[in-house]
Structure formats: C-alpha cells, structure tokens
PDB file of C-alpha atoms in Angstrom:
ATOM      1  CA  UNK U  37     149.369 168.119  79.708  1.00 51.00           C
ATOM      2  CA  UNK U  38     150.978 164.768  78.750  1.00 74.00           C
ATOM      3  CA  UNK U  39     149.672 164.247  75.295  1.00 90.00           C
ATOM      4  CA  UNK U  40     149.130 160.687  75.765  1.00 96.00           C
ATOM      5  CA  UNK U  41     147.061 158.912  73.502  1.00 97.00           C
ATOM      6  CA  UNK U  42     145.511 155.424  74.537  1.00 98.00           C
ATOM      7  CA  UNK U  43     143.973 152.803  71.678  1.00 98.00           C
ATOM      8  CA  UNK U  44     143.871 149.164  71.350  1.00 98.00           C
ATOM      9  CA  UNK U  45     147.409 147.750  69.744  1.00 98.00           C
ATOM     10  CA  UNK U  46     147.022 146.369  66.078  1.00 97.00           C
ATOM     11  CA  UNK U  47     149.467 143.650  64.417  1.00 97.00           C
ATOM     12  CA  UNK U  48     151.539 147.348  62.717  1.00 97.00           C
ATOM     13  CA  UNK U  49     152.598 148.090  66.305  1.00 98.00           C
ATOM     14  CA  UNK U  50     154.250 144.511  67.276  1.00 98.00           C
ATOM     15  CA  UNK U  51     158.154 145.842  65.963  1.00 98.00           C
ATOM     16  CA  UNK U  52     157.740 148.942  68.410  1.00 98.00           C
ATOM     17  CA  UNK U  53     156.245 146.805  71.174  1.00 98.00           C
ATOM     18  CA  UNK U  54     159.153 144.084  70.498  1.00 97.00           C
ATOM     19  CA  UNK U  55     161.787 147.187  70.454  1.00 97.00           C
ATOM     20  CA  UNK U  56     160.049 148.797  73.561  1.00 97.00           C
ATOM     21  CA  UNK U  57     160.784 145.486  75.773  1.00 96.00           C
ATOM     22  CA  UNK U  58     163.826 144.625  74.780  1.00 94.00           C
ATOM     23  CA  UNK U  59     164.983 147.729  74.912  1.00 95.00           C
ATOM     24  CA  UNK U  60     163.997 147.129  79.021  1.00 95.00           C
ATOM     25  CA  UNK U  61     165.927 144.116  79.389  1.00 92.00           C
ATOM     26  CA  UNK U  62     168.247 145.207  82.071  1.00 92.00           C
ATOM     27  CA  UNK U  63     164.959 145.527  84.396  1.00 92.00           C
ATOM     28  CA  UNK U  64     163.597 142.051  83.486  1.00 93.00           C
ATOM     29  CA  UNK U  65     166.700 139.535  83.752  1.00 94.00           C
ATOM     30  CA  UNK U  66     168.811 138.751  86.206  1.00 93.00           C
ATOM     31  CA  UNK U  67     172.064 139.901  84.432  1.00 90.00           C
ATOM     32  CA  UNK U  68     171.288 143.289  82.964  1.00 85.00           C
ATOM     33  CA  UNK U  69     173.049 142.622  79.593  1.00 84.00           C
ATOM     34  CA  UNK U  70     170.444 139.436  79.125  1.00 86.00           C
ATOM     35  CA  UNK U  71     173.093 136.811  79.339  1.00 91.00           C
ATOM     36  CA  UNK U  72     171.400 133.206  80.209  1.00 93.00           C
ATOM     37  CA  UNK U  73     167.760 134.472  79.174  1.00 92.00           C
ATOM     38  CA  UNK U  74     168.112 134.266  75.340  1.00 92.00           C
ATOM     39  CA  UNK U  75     164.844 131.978  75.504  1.00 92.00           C
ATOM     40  CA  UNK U  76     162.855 134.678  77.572  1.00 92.00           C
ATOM     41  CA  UNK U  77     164.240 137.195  75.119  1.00 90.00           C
ATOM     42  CA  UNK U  78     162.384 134.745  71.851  1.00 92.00           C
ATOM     43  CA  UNK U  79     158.946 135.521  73.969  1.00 93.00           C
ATOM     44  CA  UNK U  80     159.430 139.311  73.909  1.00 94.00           C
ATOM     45  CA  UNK U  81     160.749 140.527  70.920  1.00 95.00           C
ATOM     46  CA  UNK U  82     158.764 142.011  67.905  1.00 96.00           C
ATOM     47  CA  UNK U  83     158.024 138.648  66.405  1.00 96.00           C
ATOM     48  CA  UNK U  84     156.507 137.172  69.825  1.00 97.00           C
ATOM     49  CA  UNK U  85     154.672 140.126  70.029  1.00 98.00           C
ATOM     50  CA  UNK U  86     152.899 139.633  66.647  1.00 98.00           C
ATOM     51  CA  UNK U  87     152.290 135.911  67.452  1.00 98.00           C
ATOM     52  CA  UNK U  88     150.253 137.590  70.764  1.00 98.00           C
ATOM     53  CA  UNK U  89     148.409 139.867  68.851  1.00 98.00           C
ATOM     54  CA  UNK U  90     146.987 137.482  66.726  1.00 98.00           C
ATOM     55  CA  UNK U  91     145.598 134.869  69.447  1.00 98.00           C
ATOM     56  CA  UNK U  92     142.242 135.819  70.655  1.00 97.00           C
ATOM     57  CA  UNK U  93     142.883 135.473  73.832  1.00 98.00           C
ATOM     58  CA  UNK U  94     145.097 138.811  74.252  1.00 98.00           C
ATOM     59  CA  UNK U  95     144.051 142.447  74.482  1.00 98.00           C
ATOM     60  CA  UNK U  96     146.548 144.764  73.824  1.00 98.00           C
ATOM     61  CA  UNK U  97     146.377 148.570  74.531  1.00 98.00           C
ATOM     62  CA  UNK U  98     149.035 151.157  73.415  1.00 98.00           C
ATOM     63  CA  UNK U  99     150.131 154.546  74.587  1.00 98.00           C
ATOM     64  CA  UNK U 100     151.349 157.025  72.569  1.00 97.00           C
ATOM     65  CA  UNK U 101     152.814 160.584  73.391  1.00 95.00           C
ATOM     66  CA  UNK U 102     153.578 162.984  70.227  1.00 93.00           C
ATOM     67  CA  UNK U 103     152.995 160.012  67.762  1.00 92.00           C
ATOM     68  CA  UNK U 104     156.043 157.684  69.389  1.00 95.00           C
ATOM     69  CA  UNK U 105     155.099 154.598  71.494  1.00 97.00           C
ATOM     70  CA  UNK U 106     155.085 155.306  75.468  1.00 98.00           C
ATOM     71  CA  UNK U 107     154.375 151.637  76.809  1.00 98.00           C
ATOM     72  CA  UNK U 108     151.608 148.821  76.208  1.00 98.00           C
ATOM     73  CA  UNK U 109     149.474 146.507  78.242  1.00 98.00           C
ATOM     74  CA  UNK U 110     148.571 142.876  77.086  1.00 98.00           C
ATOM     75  CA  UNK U 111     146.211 141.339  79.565  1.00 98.00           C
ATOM     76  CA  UNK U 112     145.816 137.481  78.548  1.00 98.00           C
ATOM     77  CA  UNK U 113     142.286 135.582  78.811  1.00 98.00           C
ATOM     78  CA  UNK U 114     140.719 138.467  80.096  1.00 97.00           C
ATOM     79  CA  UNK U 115     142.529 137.678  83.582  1.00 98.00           C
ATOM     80  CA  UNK U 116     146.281 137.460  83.711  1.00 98.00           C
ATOM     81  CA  UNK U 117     148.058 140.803  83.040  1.00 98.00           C
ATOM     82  CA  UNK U 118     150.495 139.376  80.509  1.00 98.00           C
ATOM     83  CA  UNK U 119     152.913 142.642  79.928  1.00 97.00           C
ATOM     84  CA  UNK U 120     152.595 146.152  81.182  1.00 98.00           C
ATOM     85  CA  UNK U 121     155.923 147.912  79.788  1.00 97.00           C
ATOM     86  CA  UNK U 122     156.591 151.932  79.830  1.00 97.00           C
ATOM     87  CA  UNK U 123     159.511 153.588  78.404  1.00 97.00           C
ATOM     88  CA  UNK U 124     162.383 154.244  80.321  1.00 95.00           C
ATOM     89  CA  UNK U 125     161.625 158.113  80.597  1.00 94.00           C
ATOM     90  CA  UNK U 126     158.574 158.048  81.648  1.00 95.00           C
ATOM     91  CA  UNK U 127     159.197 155.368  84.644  1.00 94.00           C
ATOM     92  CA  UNK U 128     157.328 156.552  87.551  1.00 92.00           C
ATOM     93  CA  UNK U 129     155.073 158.828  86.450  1.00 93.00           C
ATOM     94  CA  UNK U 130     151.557 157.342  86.288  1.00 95.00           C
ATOM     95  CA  UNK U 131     151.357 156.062  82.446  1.00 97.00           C
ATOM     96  CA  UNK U 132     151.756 151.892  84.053  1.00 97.00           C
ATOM     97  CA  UNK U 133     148.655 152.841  86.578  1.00 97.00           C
ATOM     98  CA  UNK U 134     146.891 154.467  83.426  1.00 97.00           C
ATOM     99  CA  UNK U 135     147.588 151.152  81.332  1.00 98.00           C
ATOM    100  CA  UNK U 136     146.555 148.969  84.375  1.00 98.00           C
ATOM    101  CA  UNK U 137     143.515 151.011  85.325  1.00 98.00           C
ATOM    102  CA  UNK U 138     142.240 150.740  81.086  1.00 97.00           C
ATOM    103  CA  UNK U 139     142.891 147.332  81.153  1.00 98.00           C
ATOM    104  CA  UNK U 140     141.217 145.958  84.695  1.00 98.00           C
ATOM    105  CA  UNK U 141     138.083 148.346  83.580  1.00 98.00           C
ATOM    106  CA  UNK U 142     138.024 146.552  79.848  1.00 97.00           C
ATOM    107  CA  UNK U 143     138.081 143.383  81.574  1.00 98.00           C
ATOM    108  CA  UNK U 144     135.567 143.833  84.328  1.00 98.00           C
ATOM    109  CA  UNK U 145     133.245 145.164  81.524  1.00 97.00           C
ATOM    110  CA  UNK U 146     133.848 141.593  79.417  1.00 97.00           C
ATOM    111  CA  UNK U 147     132.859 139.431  82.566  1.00 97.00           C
ATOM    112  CA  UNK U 148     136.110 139.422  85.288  1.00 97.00           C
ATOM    113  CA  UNK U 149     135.194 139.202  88.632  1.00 97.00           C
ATOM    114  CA  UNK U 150     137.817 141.350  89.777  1.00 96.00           C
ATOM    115  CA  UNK U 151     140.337 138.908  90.016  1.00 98.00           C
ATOM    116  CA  UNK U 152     143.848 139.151  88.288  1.00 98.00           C
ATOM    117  CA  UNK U 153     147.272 137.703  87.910  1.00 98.00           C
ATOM    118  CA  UNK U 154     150.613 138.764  87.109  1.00 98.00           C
ATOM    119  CA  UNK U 155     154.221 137.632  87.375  1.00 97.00           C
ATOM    120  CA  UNK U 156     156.009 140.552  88.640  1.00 97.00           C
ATOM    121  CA  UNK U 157     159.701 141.193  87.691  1.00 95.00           C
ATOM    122  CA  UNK U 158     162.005 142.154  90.536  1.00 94.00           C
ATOM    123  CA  UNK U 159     161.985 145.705  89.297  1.00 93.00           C
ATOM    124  CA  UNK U 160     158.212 146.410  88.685  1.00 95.00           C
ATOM    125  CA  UNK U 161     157.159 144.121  92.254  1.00 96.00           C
ATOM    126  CA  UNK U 162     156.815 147.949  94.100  1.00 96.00           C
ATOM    127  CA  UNK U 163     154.387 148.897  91.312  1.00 97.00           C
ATOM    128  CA  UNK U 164     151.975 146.356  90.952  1.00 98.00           C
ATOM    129  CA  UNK U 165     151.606 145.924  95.036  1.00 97.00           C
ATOM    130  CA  UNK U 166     150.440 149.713  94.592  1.00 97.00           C
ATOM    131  CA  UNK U 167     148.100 148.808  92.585  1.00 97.00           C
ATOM    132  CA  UNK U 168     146.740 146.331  95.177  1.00 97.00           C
ATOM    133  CA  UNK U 169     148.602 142.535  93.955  1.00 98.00           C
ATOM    134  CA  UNK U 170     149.584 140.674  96.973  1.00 98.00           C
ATOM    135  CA  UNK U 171     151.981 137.476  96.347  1.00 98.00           C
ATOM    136  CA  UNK U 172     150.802 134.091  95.870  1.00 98.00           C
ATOM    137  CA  UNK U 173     154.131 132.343  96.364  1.00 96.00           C
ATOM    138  CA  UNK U 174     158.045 132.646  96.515  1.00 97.00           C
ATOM    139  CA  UNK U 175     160.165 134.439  94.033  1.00 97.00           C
ATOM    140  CA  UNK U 176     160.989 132.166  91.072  1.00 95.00           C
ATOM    141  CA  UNK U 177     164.054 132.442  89.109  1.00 95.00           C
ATOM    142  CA  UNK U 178     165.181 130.385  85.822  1.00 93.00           C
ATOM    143  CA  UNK U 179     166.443 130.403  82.673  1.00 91.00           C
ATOM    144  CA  UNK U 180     167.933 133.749  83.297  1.00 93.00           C
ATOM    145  CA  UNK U 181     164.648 135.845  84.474  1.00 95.00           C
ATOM    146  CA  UNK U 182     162.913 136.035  87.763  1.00 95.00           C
ATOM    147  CA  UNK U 183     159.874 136.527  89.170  1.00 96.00           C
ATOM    148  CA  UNK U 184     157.038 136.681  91.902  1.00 98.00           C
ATOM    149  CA  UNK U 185     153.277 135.702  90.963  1.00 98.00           C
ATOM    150  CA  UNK U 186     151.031 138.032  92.518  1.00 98.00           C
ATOM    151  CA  UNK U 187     147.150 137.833  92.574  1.00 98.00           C
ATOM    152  CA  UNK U 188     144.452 140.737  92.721  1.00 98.00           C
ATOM    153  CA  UNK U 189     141.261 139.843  94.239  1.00 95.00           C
TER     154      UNK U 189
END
C-alpha cells in the first residue's frame, strides 16, 4: 500500500510546497542549475506559494506519504492546472495522475465543462499528453524556462 494521504493545501504547507519545486528545478529550466530563470524561480518558491494560497482563485491539494509532503496540485480559476509537482522518488509512479484525476473531478463538480489548460515543461510534456492534453501552439522558451501550452477538451 502507498500510504498516501490526499487533503486540500492550507497557508502551513506553502515552505514545503516552495522547497518541493525548487528542489525540481533541474526539470523546469532550461539550464539545470537555474541560471537565467531567477524571475521564474520568485514565482515558485515558498513565498509565491503562500501569495497563491491566499487568492481565491486557486485550489490547492497536497499528498502526503508517512507524514512528509509527496507532491501538490494548484489548479487556477477552476480551469488552468497551475502546478502539479511530485517528488523526485516517486516520479513515475501514478501519484501526478492521482493529483490530476482529484483535481479535474473537484473542478467538474464546481461547474468546468471539461475543459483545461496547462503549460507543460519539457520534462512533464509525456505526462500530461497521457492524461489526454493535446498542444495548442509551439514550444515557448524565455527568461530561462520553457514550455508548451496544452489544452484538454
């Protein structure tokens, strides 16, 4: 059994989400040690993650395995999935499609018509196509990140 416990995020849990992301940097910027994406990094860490939580307009839900954070989904005005992290260990192993599959079903329930954005990182592209995303447009890169938006529905 994987022990994982799911529950919506509170403003407590912003340091560990902050810690959680940043300690994936290497997967979401073009040079792995971060270098030209010091601005993305200001949207990511602990502190942006409180300023998230407290806007109504984000719905955070955290995993947790034996007590320690596992990974998060923020889904933003009920429509754009906004962050969908999982720890480094447990990369490939279902806990993103668990995340994902709490988070579409919260938002069908408040009043989404089954459509849903993301902008995919290079690294997590493979993922979200499994979980049906197609892409909208080209790969976008600046300020030291890159990306492809992808639409659902």
């Amino acid at each position: 059994m994987d022990d994982f416990r799911f529950r919506p995020a509170t403003i407590a849990d912003a340091p560990a989400l902050g810690a959680l992301v940043l300690d994936l940097l290497p997967y979401l910027t073009i040079d792995p040690e971060g270098k030209g994406a010091e601005e993305f990094v200001t949207h990511i860490d602990g502190a942006a993650q409180l300023r998230y939580l407290r806007q109504p307009n984000f719905r955070y839900r955290v995993a947790t395995q034996h007590g320690r954070l596992a990974g998060f989904i923020a889904m933003r005005d009920n429509s754009h999935l906004f962050h969908l992290f999982v720890g480094r260990a447990l990369h490939g192993q279902g806990l993103g499609r668990r995340l994902w599959e709490q988070a579409r079903d919260a938002a069908l329930a408040a009043g989404n018509p089954g459509v849903f954005t993301v902008n995919a990182s290079d690294h997590a592209l493979p993922m979200y196509r499994r979980f049906g995303f197609e892409p909208t447009g080209p790969r976008e890169a600046q300020r030291g990140i890159a990306w492809t938006p992808m639409r659902l529905g």
